[in-house]
Structure formats: structure tokens, C-alpha cells
PDB file of C-alpha atoms in Angstrom:
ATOM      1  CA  UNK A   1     117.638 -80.998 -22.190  1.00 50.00           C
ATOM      2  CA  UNK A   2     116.983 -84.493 -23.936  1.00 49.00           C
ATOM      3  CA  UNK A   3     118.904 -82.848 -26.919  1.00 54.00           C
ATOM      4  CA  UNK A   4     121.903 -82.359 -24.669  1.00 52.00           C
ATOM      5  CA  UNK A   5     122.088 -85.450 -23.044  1.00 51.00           C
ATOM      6  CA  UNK A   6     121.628 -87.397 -26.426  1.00 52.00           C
ATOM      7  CA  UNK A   7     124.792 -85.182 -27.569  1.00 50.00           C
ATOM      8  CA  UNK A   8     126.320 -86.069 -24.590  1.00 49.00           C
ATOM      9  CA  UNK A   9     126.191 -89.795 -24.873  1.00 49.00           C
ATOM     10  CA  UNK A  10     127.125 -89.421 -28.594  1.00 48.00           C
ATOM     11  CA  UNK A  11     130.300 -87.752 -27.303  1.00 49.00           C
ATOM     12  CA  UNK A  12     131.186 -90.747 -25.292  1.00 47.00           C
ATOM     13  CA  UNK A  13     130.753 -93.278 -27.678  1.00 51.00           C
ATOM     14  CA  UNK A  14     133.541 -91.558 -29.769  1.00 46.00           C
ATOM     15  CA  UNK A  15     135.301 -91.763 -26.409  1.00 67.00           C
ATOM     16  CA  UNK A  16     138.187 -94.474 -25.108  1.00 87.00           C
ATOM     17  CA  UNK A  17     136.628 -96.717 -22.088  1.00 89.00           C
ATOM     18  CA  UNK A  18     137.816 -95.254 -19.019  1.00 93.00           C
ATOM     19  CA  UNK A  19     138.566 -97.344 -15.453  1.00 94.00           C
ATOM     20  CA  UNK A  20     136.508 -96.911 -12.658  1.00 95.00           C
ATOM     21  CA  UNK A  21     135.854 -97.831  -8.915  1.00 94.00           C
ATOM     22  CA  UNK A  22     132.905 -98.341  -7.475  1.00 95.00           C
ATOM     23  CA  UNK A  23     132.131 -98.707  -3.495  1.00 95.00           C
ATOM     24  CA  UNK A  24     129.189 -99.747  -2.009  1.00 96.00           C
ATOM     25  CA  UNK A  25     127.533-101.056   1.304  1.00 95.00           C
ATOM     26  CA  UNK A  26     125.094-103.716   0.834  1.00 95.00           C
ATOM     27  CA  UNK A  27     122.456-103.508   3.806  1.00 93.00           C
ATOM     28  CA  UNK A  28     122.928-105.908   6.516  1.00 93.00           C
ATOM     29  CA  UNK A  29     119.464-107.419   6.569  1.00 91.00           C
ATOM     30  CA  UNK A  30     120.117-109.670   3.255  1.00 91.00           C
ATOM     31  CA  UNK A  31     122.105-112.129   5.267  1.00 89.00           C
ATOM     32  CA  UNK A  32     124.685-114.318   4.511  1.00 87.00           C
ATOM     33  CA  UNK A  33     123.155-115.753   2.506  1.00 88.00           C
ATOM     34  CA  UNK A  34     121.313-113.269   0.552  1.00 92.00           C
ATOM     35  CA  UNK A  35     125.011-111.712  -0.366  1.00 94.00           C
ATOM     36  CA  UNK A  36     125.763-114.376  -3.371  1.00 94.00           C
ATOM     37  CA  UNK A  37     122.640-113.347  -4.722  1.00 95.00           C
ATOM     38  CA  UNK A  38     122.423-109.294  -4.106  1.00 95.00           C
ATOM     39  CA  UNK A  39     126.631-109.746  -6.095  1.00 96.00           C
ATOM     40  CA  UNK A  40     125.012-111.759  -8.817  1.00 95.00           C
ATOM     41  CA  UNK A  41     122.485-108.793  -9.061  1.00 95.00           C
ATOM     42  CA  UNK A  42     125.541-106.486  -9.565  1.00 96.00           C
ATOM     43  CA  UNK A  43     127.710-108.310 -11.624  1.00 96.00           C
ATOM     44  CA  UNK A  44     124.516-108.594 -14.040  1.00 96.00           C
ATOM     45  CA  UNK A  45     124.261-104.648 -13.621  1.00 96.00           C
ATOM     46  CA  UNK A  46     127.671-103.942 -15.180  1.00 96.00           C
ATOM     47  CA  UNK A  47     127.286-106.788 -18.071  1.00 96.00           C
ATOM     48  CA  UNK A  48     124.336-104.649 -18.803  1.00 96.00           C
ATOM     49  CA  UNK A  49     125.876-101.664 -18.885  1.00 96.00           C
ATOM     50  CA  UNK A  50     128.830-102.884 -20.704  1.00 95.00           C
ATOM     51  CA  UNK A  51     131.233-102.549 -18.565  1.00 96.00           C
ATOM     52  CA  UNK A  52     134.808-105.296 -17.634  1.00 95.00           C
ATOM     53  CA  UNK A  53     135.196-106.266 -14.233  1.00 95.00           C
ATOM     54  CA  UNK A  54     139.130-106.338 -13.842  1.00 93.00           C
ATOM     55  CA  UNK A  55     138.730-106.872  -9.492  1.00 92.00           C
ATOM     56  CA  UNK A  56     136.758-107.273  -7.148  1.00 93.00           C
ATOM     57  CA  UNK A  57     136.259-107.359  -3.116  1.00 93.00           C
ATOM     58  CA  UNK A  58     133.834-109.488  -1.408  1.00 93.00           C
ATOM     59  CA  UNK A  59     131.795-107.767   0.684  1.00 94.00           C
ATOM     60  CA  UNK A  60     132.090-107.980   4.175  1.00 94.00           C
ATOM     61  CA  UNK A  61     130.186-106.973   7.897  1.00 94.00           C
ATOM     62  CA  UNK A  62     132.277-104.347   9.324  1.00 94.00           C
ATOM     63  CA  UNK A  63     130.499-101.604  11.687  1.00 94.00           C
ATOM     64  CA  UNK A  64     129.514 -98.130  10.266  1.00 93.00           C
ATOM     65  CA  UNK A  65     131.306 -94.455  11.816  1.00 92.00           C
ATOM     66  CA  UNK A  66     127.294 -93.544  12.304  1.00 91.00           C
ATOM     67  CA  UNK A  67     124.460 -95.232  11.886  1.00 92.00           C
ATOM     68  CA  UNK A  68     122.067 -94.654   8.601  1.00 89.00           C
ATOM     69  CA  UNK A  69     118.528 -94.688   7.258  1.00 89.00           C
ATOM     70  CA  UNK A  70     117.484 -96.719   4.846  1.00 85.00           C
ATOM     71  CA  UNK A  71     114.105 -97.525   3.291  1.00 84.00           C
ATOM     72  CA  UNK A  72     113.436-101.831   2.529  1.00 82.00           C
ATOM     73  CA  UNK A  73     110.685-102.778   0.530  1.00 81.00           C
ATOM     74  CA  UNK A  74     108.546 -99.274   2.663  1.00 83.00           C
ATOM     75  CA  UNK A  75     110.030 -99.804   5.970  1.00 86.00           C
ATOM     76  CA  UNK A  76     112.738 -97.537   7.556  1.00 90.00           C
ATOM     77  CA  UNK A  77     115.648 -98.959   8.764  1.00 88.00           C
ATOM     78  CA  UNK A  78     119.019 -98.033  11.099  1.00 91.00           C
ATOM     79  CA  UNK A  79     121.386 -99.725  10.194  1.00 91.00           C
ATOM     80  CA  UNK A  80     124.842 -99.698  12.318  1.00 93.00           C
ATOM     81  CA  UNK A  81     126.516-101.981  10.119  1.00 94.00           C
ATOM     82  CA  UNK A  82     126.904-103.035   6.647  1.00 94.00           C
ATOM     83  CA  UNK A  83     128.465-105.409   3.666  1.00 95.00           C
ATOM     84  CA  UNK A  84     131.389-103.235   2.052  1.00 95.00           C
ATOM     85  CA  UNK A  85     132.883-104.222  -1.202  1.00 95.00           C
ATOM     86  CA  UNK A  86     134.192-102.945  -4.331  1.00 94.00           C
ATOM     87  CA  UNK A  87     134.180-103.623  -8.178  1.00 95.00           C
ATOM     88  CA  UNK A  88     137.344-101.912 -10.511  1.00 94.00           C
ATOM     89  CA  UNK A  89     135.609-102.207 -13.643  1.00 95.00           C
ATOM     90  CA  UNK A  90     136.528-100.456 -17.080  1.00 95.00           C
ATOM     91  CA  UNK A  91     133.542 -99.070 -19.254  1.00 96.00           C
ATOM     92  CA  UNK A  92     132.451 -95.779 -21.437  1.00 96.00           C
ATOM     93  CA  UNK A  93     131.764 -92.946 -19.426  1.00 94.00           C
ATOM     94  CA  UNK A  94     127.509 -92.850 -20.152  1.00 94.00           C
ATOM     95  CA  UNK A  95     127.727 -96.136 -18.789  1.00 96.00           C
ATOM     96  CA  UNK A  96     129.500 -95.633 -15.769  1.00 95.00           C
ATOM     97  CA  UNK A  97     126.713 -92.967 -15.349  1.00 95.00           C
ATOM     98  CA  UNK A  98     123.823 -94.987 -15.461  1.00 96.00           C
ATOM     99  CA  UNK A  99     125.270 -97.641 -13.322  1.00 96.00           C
ATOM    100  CA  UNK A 100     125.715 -95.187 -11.253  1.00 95.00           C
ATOM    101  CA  UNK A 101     121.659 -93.953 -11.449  1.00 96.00           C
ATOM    102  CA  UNK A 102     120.871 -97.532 -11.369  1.00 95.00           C
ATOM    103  CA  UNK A 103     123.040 -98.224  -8.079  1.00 95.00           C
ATOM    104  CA  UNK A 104     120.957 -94.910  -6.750  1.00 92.00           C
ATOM    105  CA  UNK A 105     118.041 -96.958  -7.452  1.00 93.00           C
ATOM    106  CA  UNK A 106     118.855-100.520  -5.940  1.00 92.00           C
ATOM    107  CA  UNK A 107     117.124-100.336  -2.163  1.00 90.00           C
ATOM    108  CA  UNK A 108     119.910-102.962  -1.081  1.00 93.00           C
ATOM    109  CA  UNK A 109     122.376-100.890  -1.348  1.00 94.00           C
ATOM    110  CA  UNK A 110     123.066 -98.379   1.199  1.00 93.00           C
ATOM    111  CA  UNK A 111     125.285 -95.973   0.110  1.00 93.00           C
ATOM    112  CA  UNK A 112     127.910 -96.201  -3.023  1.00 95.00           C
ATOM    113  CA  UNK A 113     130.625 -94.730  -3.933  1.00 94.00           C
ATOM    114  CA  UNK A 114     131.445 -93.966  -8.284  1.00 95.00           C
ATOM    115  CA  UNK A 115     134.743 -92.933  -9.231  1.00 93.00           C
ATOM    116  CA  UNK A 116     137.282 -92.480 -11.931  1.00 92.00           C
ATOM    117  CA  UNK A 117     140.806 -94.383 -11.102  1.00 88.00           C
ATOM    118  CA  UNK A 118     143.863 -95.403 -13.083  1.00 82.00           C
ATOM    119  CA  UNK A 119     145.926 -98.306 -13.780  1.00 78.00           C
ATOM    120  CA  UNK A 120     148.078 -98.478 -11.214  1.00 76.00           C
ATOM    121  CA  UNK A 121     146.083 -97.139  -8.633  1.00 72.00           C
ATOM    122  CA  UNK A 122     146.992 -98.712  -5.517  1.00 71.00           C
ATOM    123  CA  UNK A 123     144.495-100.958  -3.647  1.00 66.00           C
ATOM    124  CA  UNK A 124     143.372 -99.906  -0.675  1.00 64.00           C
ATOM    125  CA  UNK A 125     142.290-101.793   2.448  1.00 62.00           C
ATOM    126  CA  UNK A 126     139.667-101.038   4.940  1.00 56.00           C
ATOM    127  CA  UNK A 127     141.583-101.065   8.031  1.00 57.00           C
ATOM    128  CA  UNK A 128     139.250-103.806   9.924  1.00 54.00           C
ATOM    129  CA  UNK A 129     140.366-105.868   7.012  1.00 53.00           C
ATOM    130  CA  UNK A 130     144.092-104.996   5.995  1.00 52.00           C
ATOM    131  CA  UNK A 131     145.888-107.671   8.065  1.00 50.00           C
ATOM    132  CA  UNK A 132     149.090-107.109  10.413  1.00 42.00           C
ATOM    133  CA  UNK A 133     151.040-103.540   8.751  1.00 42.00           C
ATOM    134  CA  UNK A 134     154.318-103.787   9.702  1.00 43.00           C
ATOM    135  CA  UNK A 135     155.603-100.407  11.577  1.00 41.00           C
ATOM    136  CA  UNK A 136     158.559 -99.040  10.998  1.00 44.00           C
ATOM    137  CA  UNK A 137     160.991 -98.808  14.592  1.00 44.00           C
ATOM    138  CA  UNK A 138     161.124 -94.980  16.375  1.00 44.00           C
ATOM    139  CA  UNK A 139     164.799 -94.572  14.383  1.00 49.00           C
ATOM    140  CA  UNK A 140     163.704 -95.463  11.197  1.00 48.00           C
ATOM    141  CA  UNK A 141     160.213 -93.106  10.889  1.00 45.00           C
ATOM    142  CA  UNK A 142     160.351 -89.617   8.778  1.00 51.00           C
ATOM    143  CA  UNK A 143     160.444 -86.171  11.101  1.00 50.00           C
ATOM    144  CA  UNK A 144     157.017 -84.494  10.640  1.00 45.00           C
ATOM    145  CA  UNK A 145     157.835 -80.650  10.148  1.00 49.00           C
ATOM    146  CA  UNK A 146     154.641 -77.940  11.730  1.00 46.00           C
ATOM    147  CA  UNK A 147     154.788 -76.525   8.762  1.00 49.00           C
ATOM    148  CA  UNK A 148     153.945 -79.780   6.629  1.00 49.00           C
ATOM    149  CA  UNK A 149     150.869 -80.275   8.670  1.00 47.00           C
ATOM    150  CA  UNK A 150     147.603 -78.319   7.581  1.00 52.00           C
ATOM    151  CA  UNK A 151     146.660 -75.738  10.141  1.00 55.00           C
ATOM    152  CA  UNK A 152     142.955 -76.415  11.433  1.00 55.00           C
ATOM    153  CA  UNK A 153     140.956 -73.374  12.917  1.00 59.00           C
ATOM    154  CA  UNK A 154     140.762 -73.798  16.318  1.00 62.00           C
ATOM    155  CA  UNK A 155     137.078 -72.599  15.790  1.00 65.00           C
ATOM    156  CA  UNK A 156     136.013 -74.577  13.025  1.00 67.00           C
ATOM    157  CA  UNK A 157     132.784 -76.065  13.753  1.00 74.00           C
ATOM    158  CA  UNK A 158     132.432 -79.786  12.622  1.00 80.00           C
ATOM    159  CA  UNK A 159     131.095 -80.807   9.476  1.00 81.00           C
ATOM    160  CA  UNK A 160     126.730 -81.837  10.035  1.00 85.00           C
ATOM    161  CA  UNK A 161     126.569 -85.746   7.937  1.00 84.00           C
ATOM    162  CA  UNK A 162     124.738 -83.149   5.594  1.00 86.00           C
ATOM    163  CA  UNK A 163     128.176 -80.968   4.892  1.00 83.00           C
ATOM    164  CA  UNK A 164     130.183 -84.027   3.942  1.00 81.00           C
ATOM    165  CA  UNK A 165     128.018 -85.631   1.462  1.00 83.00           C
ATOM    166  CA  UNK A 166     128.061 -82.593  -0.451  1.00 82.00           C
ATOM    167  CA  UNK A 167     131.950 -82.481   0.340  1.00 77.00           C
ATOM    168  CA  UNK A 168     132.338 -85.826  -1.000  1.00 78.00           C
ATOM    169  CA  UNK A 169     129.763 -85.202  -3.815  1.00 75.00           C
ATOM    170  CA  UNK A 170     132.179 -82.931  -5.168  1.00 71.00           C
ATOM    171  CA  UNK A 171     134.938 -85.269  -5.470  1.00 69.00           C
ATOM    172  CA  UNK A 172     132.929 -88.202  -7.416  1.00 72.00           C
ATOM    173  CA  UNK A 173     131.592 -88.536 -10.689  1.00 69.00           C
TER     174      UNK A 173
END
């Protein structure tokens, strides 16, 4: 197993740097003011790990879809909100994997998000934070055909919180 990995990592250093994204809510009971510092922390994790920070999002409050668990210094928490923001960073693949193990280990940090983007990847907005969109009039919006929409089963059950991490476990790196 050790064998492998070494390999593995030995592969990627013959490898081109490769741009990522990384998402992450920063739990709400650092403040404020605790914020600047918990970013510094960050920012210090990818210098570490090697890796160019081309953007950036400050984070900010917004209100969670459902409320999580977390576990501060060995006390559970619910927390119903939480400080979102992003880094686009570029860096070798085995070290966009341990930043991602290391953002697995920081206990400010709720929940993250790793994955692999491109250059001209659009950025996207959290709604609660993208401003006025303007709307096109009735006249001027596209028809919407049935048959372009995805059926849903009428009796599909909805997903458990359980279902969709594994879902979206699939889709990252």
C-alpha cells in the first residue's frame, strides 16, 4: 500500500500542475473576528502544500439548507449557519490531495468542497450574494420543450443527507 502511494506521488511529480477549486464553510462560532485569522490559517495551508492562489472569495454568513454537526475543541455543535468562501488555486495533483486530508482535519471547517476546474470556468455566485440578475421580458425567454426536461419518478423517494454525500462524493476528487 505505502509502495503504491509512493508510486503514485512519483507519478504526479512528472505531472503538469492542474487548477482546482476548493469550497468550504468555516463554522460560525469563530466570529468576525476570528475569520482574518482561520483565512490566514488557509492561505498558509496551500503555501505549504505548494499550491498558487489565482482567486479568492471572502467568506461570508449566509444560512445553511439543514442544519449540521460539528465537533469544537470536544463539544458538539448545530450549526444553522456558516462562513462560505472559496480559493481557485493551481497545484500538483498529490498536493491538492493532502490539502484536501488536511482540510478533513481542520475542526473549523465544516464541510469543504475539492475539485478539479479549468481556465475559463465561469464564476459562480451563491445566490444570497450574486446581486440584482437581470431577467429577460416574457417575449424574449427560450420555449422549454417536455421532452428537454428530465422525467422524475413520481415515486422516487428523496435522497436521506446520507445518499447525497455519497452522490456528491462521487463527483469530487
Amino acid at each position: 500500500m505505502v509502495e503504491e502511494k509512493q508510486k503514485h506521488i512519483e507519478e504526479d511529480n512528472d505531472a503538469d500542475s492542474r487548477l482546482y477549486e476548493l469550497g468550504f464553510h468555516v463554522v460560525p462560532m469563530v466570529g468576525d473576528d476570528g475569520l482574518a485569522k482561520e483565512m490566514d490559517t488557509l492561505r498558509s495551508m496551500l503555501d505549504a502544500h505548494n499550491a498558487k492562489v489565482l482567486s479568492e472569495e471572502w467568506p461570508q454568513l449566509m444560512t445553511l439548507a439543514y442544519p449540521l454537526v460539528c465537533d469544537i475543541a470536544r463539544t458538539r455543535h448545530t450549526c444553522a449557519t456558516a462562513y462560505f468562501g472559496w480559493f481557485v488555486f493551481e497545484a500538483l495533483p498529490h498536493h491538492a490531495h493532502a490539502i484536501k486530508e488536511e482540510m478533513g482535519k481542520n475542526e473549523h471547517i465544516l464541510r469543504h468542497l475539492l475539485v478539479k476546474t479549468y481556465a475559463d470556468a465561469p464564476v459562480v455566485k451563491h445566490p444570497a450574494h450574486a446581486g440584482h440578475v437581470d431577467h429577460k421580458a416574457p417575449e424574449e425567454k427560450e420555449d422549454v420543450k417536455v421532452e428537454d426536461v428530465a422525467p422524475v419518478a413520481p415515486d422516487a423517494a428523496p435522497m436521506t443527507t446520507e445518499q447525497m454525500d455519497v452522490e456528491i462524493e462521487k463527483l469530487v476528487v
